[in-house]
PDB file of C-alpha atoms in Angstrom:
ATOM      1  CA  UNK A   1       1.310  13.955  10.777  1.00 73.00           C
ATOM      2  CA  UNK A   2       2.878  10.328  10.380  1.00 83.00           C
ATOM      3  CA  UNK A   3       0.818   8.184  12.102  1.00 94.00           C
ATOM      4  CA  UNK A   4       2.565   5.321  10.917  1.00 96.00           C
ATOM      5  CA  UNK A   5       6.441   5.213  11.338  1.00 96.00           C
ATOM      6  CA  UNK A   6       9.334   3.081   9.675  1.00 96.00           C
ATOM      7  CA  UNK A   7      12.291   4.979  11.788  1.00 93.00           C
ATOM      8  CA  UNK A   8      14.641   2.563  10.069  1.00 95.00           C
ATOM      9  CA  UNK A   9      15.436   3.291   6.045  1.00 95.00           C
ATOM     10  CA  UNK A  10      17.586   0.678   5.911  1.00 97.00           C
ATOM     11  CA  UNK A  11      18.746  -2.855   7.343  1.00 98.00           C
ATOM     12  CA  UNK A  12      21.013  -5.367   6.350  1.00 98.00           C
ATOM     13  CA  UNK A  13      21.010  -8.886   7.371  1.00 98.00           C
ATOM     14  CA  UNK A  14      23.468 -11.989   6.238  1.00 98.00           C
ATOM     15  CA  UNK A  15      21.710 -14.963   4.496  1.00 98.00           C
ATOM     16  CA  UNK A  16      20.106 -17.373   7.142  1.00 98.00           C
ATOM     17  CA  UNK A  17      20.108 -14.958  10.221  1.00 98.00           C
ATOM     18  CA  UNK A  18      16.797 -13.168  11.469  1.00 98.00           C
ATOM     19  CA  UNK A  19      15.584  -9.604  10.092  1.00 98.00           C
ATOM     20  CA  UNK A  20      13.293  -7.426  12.240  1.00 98.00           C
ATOM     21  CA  UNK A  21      12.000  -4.717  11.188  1.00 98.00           C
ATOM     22  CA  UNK A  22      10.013  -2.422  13.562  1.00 98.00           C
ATOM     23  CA  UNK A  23       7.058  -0.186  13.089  1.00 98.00           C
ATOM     24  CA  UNK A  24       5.291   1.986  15.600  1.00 98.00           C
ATOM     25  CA  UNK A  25       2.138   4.257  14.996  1.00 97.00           C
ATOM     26  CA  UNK A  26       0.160   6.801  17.044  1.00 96.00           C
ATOM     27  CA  UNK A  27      -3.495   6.214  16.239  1.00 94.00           C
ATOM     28  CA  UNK A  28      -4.856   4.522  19.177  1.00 94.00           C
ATOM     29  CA  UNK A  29      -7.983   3.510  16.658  1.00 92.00           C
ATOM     30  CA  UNK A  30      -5.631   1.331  14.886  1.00 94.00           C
ATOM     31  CA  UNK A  31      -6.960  -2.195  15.112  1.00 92.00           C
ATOM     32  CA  UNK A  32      -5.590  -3.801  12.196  1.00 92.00           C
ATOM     33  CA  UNK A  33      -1.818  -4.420  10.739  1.00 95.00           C
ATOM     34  CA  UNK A  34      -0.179  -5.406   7.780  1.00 95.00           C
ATOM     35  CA  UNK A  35       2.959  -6.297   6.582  1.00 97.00           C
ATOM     36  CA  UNK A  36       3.898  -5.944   2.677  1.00 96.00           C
ATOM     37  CA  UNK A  37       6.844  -6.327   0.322  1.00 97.00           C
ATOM     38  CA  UNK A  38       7.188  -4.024  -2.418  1.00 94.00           C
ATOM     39  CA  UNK A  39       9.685  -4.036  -5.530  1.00 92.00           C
ATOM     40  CA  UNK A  40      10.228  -1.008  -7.454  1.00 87.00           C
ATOM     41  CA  UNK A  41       7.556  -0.024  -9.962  1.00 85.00           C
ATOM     42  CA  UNK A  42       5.475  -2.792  -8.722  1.00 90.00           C
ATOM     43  CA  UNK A  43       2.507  -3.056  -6.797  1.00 92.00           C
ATOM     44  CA  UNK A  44       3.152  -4.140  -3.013  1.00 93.00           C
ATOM     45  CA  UNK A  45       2.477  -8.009  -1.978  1.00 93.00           C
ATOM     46  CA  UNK A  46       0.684  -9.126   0.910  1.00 92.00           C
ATOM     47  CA  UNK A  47       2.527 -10.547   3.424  1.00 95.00           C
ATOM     48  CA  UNK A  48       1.243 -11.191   6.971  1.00 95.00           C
ATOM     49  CA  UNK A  49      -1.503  -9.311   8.959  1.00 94.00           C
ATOM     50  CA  UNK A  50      -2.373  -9.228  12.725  1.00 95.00           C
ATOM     51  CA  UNK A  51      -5.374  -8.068  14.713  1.00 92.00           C
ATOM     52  CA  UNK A  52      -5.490  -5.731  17.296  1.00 93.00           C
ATOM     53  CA  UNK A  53      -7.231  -9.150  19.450  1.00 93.00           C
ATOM     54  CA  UNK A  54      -3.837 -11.084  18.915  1.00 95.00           C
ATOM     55  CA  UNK A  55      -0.140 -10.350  20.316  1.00 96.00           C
ATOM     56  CA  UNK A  56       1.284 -12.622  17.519  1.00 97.00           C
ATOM     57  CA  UNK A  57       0.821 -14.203  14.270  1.00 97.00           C
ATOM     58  CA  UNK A  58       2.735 -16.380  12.822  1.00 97.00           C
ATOM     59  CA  UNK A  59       2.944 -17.484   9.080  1.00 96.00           C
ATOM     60  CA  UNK A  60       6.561 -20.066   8.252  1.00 97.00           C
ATOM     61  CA  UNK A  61       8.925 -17.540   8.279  1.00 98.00           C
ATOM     62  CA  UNK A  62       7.296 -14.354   9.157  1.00 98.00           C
ATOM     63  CA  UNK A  63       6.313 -13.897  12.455  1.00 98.00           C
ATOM     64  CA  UNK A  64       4.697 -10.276  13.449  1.00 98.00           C
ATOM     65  CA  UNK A  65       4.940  -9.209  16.865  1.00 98.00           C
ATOM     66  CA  UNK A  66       2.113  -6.213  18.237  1.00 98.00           C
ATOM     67  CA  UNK A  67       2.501  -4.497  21.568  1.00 97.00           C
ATOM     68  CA  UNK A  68      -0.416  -2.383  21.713  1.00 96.00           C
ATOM     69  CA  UNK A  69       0.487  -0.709  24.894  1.00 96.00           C
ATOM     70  CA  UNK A  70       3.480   0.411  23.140  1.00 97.00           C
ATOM     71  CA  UNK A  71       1.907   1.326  19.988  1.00 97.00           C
ATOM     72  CA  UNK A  72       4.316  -1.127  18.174  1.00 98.00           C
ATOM     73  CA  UNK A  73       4.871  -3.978  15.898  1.00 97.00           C
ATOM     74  CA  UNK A  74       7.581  -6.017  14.470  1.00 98.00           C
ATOM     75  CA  UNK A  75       8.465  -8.512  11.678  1.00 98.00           C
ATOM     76  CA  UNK A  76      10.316 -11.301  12.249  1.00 98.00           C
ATOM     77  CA  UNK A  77      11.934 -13.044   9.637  1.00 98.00           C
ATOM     78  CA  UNK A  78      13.760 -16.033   9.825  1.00 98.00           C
ATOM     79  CA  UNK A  79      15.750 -17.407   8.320  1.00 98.00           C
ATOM     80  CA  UNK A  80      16.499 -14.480   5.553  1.00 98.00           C
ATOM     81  CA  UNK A  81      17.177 -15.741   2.427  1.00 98.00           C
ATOM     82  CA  UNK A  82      18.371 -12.953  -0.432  1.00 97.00           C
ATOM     83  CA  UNK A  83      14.961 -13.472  -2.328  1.00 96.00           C
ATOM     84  CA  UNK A  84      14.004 -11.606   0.859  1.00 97.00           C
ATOM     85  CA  UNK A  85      15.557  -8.162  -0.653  1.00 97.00           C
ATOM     86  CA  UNK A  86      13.072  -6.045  -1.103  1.00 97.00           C
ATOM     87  CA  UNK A  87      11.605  -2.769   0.713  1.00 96.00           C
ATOM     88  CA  UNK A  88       8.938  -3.557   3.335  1.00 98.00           C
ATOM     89  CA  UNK A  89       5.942  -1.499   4.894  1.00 97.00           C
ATOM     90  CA  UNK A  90       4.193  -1.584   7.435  1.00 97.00           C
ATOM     91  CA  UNK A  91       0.136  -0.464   7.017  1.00 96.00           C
ATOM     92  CA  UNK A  92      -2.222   0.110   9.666  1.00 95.00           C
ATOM     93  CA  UNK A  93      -6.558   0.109   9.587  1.00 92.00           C
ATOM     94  CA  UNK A  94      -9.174   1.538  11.979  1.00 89.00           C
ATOM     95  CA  UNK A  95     -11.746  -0.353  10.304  1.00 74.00           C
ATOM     96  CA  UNK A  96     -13.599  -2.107  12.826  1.00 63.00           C
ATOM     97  CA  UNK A  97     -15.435  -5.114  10.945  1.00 52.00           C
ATOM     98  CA  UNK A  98     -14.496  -3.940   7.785  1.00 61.00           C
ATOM     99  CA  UNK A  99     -11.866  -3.146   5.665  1.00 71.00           C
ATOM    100  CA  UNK A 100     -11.189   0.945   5.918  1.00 80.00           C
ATOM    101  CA  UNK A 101      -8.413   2.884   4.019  1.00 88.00           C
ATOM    102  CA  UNK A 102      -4.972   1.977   5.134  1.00 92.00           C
ATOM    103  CA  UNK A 103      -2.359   4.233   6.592  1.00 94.00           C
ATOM    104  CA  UNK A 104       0.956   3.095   5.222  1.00 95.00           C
ATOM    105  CA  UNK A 105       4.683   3.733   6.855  1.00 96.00           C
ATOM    106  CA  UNK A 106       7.656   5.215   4.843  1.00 95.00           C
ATOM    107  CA  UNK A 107       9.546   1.713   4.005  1.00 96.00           C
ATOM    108  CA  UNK A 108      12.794   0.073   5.055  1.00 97.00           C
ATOM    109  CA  UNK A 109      14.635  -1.415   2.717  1.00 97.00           C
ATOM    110  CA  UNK A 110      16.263  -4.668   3.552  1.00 98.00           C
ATOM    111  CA  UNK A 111      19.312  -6.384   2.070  1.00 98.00           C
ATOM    112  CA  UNK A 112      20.053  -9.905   2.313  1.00 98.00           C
ATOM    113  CA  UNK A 113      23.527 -10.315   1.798  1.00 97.00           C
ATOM    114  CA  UNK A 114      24.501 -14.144   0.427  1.00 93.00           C
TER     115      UNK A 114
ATOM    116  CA  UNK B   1      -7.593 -13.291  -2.791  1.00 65.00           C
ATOM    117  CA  UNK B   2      -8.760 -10.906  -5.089  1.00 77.00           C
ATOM    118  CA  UNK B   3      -7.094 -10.548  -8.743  1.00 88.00           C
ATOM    119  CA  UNK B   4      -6.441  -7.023  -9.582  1.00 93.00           C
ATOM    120  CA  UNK B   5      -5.470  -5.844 -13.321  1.00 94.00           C
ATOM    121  CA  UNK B   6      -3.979  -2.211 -13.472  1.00 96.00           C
ATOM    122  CA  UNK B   7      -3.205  -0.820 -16.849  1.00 96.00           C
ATOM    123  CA  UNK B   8      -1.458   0.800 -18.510  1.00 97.00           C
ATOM    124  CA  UNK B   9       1.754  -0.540 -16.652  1.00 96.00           C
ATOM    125  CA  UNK B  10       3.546   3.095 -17.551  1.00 96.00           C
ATOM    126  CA  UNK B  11       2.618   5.663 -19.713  1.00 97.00           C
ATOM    127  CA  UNK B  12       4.231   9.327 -20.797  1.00 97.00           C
ATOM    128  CA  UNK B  13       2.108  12.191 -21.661  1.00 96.00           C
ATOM    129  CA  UNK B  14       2.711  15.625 -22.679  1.00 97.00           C
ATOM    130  CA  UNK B  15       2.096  18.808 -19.893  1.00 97.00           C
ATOM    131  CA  UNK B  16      -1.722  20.054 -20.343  1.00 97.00           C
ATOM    132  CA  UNK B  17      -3.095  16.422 -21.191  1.00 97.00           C
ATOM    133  CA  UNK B  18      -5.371  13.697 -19.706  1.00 97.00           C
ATOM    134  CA  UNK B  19      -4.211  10.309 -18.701  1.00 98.00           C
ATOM    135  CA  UNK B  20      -6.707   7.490 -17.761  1.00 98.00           C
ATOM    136  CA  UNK B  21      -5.844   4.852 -15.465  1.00 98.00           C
ATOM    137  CA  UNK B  22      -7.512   1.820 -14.775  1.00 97.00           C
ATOM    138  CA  UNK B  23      -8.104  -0.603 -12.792  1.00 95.00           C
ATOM    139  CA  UNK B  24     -10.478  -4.265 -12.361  1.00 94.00           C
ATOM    140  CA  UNK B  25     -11.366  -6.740 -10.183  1.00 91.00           C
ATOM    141  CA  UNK B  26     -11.362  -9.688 -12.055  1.00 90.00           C
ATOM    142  CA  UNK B  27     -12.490 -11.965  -9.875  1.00 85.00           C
ATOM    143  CA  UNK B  28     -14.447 -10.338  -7.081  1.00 82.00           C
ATOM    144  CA  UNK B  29     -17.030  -7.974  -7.134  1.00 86.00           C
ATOM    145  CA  UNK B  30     -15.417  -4.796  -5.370  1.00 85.00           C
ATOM    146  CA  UNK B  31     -17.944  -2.009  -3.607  1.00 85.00           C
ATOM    147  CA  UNK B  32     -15.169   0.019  -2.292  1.00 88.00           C
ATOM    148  CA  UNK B  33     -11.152   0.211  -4.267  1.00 92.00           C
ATOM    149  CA  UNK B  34      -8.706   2.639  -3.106  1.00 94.00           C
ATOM    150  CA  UNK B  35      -6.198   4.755  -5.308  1.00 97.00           C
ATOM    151  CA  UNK B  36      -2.998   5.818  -3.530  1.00 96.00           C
ATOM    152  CA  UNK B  37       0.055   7.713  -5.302  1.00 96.00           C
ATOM    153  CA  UNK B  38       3.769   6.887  -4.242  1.00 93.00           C
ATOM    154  CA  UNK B  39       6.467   9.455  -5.057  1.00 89.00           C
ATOM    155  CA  UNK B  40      10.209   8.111  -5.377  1.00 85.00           C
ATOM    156  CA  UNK B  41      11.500   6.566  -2.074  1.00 82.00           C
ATOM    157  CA  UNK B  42       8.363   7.526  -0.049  1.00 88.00           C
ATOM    158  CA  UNK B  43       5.575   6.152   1.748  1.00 91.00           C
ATOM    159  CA  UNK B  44       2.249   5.199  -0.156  1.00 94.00           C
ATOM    160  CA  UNK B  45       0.150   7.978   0.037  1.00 95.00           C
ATOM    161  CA  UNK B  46      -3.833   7.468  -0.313  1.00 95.00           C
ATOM    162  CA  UNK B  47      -5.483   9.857  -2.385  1.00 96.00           C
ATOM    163  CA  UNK B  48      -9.063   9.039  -2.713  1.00 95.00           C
ATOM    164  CA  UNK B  49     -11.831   6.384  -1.811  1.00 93.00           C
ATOM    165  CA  UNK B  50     -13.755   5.245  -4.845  1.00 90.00           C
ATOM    166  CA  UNK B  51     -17.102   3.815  -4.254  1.00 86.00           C
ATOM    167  CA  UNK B  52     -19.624   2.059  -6.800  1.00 86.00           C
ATOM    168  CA  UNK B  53     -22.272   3.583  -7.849  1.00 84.00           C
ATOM    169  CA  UNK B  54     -21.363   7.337  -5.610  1.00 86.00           C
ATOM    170  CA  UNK B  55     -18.762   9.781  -5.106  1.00 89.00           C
ATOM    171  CA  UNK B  56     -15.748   9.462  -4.309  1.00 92.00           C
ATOM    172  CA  UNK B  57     -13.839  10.246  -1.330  1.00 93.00           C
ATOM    173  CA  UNK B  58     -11.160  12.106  -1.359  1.00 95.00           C
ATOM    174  CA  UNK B  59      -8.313  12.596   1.359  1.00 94.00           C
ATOM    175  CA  UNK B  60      -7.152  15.952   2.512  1.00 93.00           C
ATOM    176  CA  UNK B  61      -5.466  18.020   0.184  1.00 93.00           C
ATOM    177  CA  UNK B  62      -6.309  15.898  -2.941  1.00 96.00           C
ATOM    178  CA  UNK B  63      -8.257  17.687  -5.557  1.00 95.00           C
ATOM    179  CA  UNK B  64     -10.934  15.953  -6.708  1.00 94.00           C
ATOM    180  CA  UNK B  65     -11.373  18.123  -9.914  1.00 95.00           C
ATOM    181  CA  UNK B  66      -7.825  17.222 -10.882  1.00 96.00           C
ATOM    182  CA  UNK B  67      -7.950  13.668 -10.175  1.00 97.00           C
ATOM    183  CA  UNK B  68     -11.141  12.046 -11.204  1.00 96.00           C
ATOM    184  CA  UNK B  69     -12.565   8.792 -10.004  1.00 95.00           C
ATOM    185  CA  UNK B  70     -14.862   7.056 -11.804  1.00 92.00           C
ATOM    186  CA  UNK B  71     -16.270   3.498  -9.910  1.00 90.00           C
ATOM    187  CA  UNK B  72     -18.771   2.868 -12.283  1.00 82.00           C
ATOM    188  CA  UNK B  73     -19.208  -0.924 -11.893  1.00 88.00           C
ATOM    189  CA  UNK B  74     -18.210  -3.552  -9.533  1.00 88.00           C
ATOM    190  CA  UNK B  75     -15.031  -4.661 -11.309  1.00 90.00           C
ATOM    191  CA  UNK B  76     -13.720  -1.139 -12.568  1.00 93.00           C
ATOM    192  CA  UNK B  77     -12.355   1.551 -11.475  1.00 94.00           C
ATOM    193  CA  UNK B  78     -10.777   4.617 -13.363  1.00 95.00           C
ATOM    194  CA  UNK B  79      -8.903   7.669 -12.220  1.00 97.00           C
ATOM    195  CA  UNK B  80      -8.289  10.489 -14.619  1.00 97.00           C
ATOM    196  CA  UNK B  81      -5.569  12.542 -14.091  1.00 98.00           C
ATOM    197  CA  UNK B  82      -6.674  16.083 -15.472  1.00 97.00           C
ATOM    198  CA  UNK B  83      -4.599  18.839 -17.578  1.00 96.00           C
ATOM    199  CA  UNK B  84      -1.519  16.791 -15.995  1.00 97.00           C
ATOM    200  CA  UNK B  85       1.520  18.738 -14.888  1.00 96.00           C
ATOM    201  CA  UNK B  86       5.140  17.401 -14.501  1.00 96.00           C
ATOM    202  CA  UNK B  87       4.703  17.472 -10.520  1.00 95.00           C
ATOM    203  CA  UNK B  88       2.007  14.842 -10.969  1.00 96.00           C
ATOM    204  CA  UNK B  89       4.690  12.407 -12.281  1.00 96.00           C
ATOM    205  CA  UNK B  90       4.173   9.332  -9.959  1.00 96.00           C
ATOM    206  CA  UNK B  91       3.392   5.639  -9.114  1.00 96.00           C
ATOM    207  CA  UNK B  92      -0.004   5.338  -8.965  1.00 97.00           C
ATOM    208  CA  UNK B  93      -1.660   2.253  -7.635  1.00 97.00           C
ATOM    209  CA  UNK B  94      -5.046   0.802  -6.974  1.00 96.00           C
ATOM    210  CA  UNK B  95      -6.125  -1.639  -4.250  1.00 94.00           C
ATOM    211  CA  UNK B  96      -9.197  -3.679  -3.410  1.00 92.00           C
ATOM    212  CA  UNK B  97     -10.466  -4.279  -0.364  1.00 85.00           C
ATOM    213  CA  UNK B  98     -12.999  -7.598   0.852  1.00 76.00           C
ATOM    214  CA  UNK B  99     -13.059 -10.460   3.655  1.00 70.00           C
ATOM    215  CA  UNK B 100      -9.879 -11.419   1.766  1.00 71.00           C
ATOM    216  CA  UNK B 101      -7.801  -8.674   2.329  1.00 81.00           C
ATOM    217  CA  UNK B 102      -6.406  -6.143   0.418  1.00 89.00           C
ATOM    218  CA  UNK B 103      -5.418  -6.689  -3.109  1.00 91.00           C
ATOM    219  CA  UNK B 104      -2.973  -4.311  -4.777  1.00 94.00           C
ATOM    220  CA  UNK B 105      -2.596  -3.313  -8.975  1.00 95.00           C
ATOM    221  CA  UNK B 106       0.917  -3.903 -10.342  1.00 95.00           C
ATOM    222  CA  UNK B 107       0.806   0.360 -10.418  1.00 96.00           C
ATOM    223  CA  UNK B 108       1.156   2.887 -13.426  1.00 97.00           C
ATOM    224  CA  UNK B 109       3.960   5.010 -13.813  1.00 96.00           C
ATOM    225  CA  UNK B 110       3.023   8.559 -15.194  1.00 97.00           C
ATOM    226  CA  UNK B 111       5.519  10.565 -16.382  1.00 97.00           C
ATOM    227  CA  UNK B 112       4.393  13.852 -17.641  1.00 97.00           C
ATOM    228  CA  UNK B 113       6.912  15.866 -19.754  1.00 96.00           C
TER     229      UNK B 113
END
């Protein structure tokens, strides 16, 4: 049971436009989302997290997007730059106060094309 | 945040053998790290809770005889990957969790031939 989904593998996106990429889960006890960028063989890096309180956060050029009702969230970033290349998860918590175990999504890859 | 050292960085054993993985908190005393496993071009997969100072928790369909967690301390945690088969071949990586955030280890490649 995926409870956290990456439908897209892939995107590509030409230097200086926006990237989205889109994440939805089904685990209504979610209440806490992250965003991270991972390089092969690497450990992933932390980029920008939102609470379940907050429709947006907002952090210079990432900007993630949660619509609860729809059990989905997005990350917007603009603009792309090719240091951007990299394959990004999405992870979701139901930890309350605290920080739980997270539930991680299955990656899209994103391509930033000079 | 949190500094996280994970080591070794990659290591290849023979089929039948124990590998040790670790990994520390340098900087923050951690009650609680998690180890998750990531096979090639899938999701990050948590395997097991590790706790100072108590058991471990594992997640479903992990066995805990095979992969042993050791949280000993605040700053280290270590998970032994027992009589080690060529299916266990995987990124494994450690994470620590705090009013910070989550931290994540660089990872350790196992290859098991």
């Amino acid at each position: 049971d995926q409870q956290v989904k990456q439908n897209s593998p892939s995107l590509s996106v030409q230097e200086g436009r926006i990237s989205i990429l889109n994440c939805d889960y089904t685990n209504s006890m979610f209440d806490y989302f992250l965003w991270y960028k991972k390089y092969p063989a690497e450990g992933p890096t932390f980029l920008i997290s939102i609470s379940s309180i907050k429709d947006k956060n907002e952090d210079g050029r990432f900007t993630v997007f949660l619509n609860k009702s729809a059990k989905h969230l997005s990350l917007h970033i603009v603009p792309s730059q090719p240091g951007d290349s990299a394959v990004y998860f999405c992870a979701a918590s139901a930890s309350g106060t605290s920080y739980g175990k997270l539930t991680f999504g299955q990656g899209t890859i994103l391509t930033v094309h000079p | 945040g949190a500094v996280v050292s994970q080591h070794p960085s990659r290591v290849i054993c023979k089929s039948g053998t124990s590998v040790k993985i670790e990994c520390r908190s340098l900087d923050f005393q951690a009650t609680t790290m998690f180890w998750y496993r990531q096979f090639p071009k899938q999701s990050l997969m948590l395997m097991a809770t590790s706790n100072e100072g108590s058991k471990a928790t594992y997640e479903q369909g992990v066995e805990k005889d095979k992969f042993l967690i050791n949280h000993a301390s605040l700053t280290l945690s270590t998970l032994t990957v027992t009589s080690a088969h060529p299916e266990d071949s995987s990124f494994y990586i450690c994470s620590v969790a705090g009013n910070y955030g989550y931290t994540f280890g660089s990872g350790t490649r196992l290859t098991v031939v």
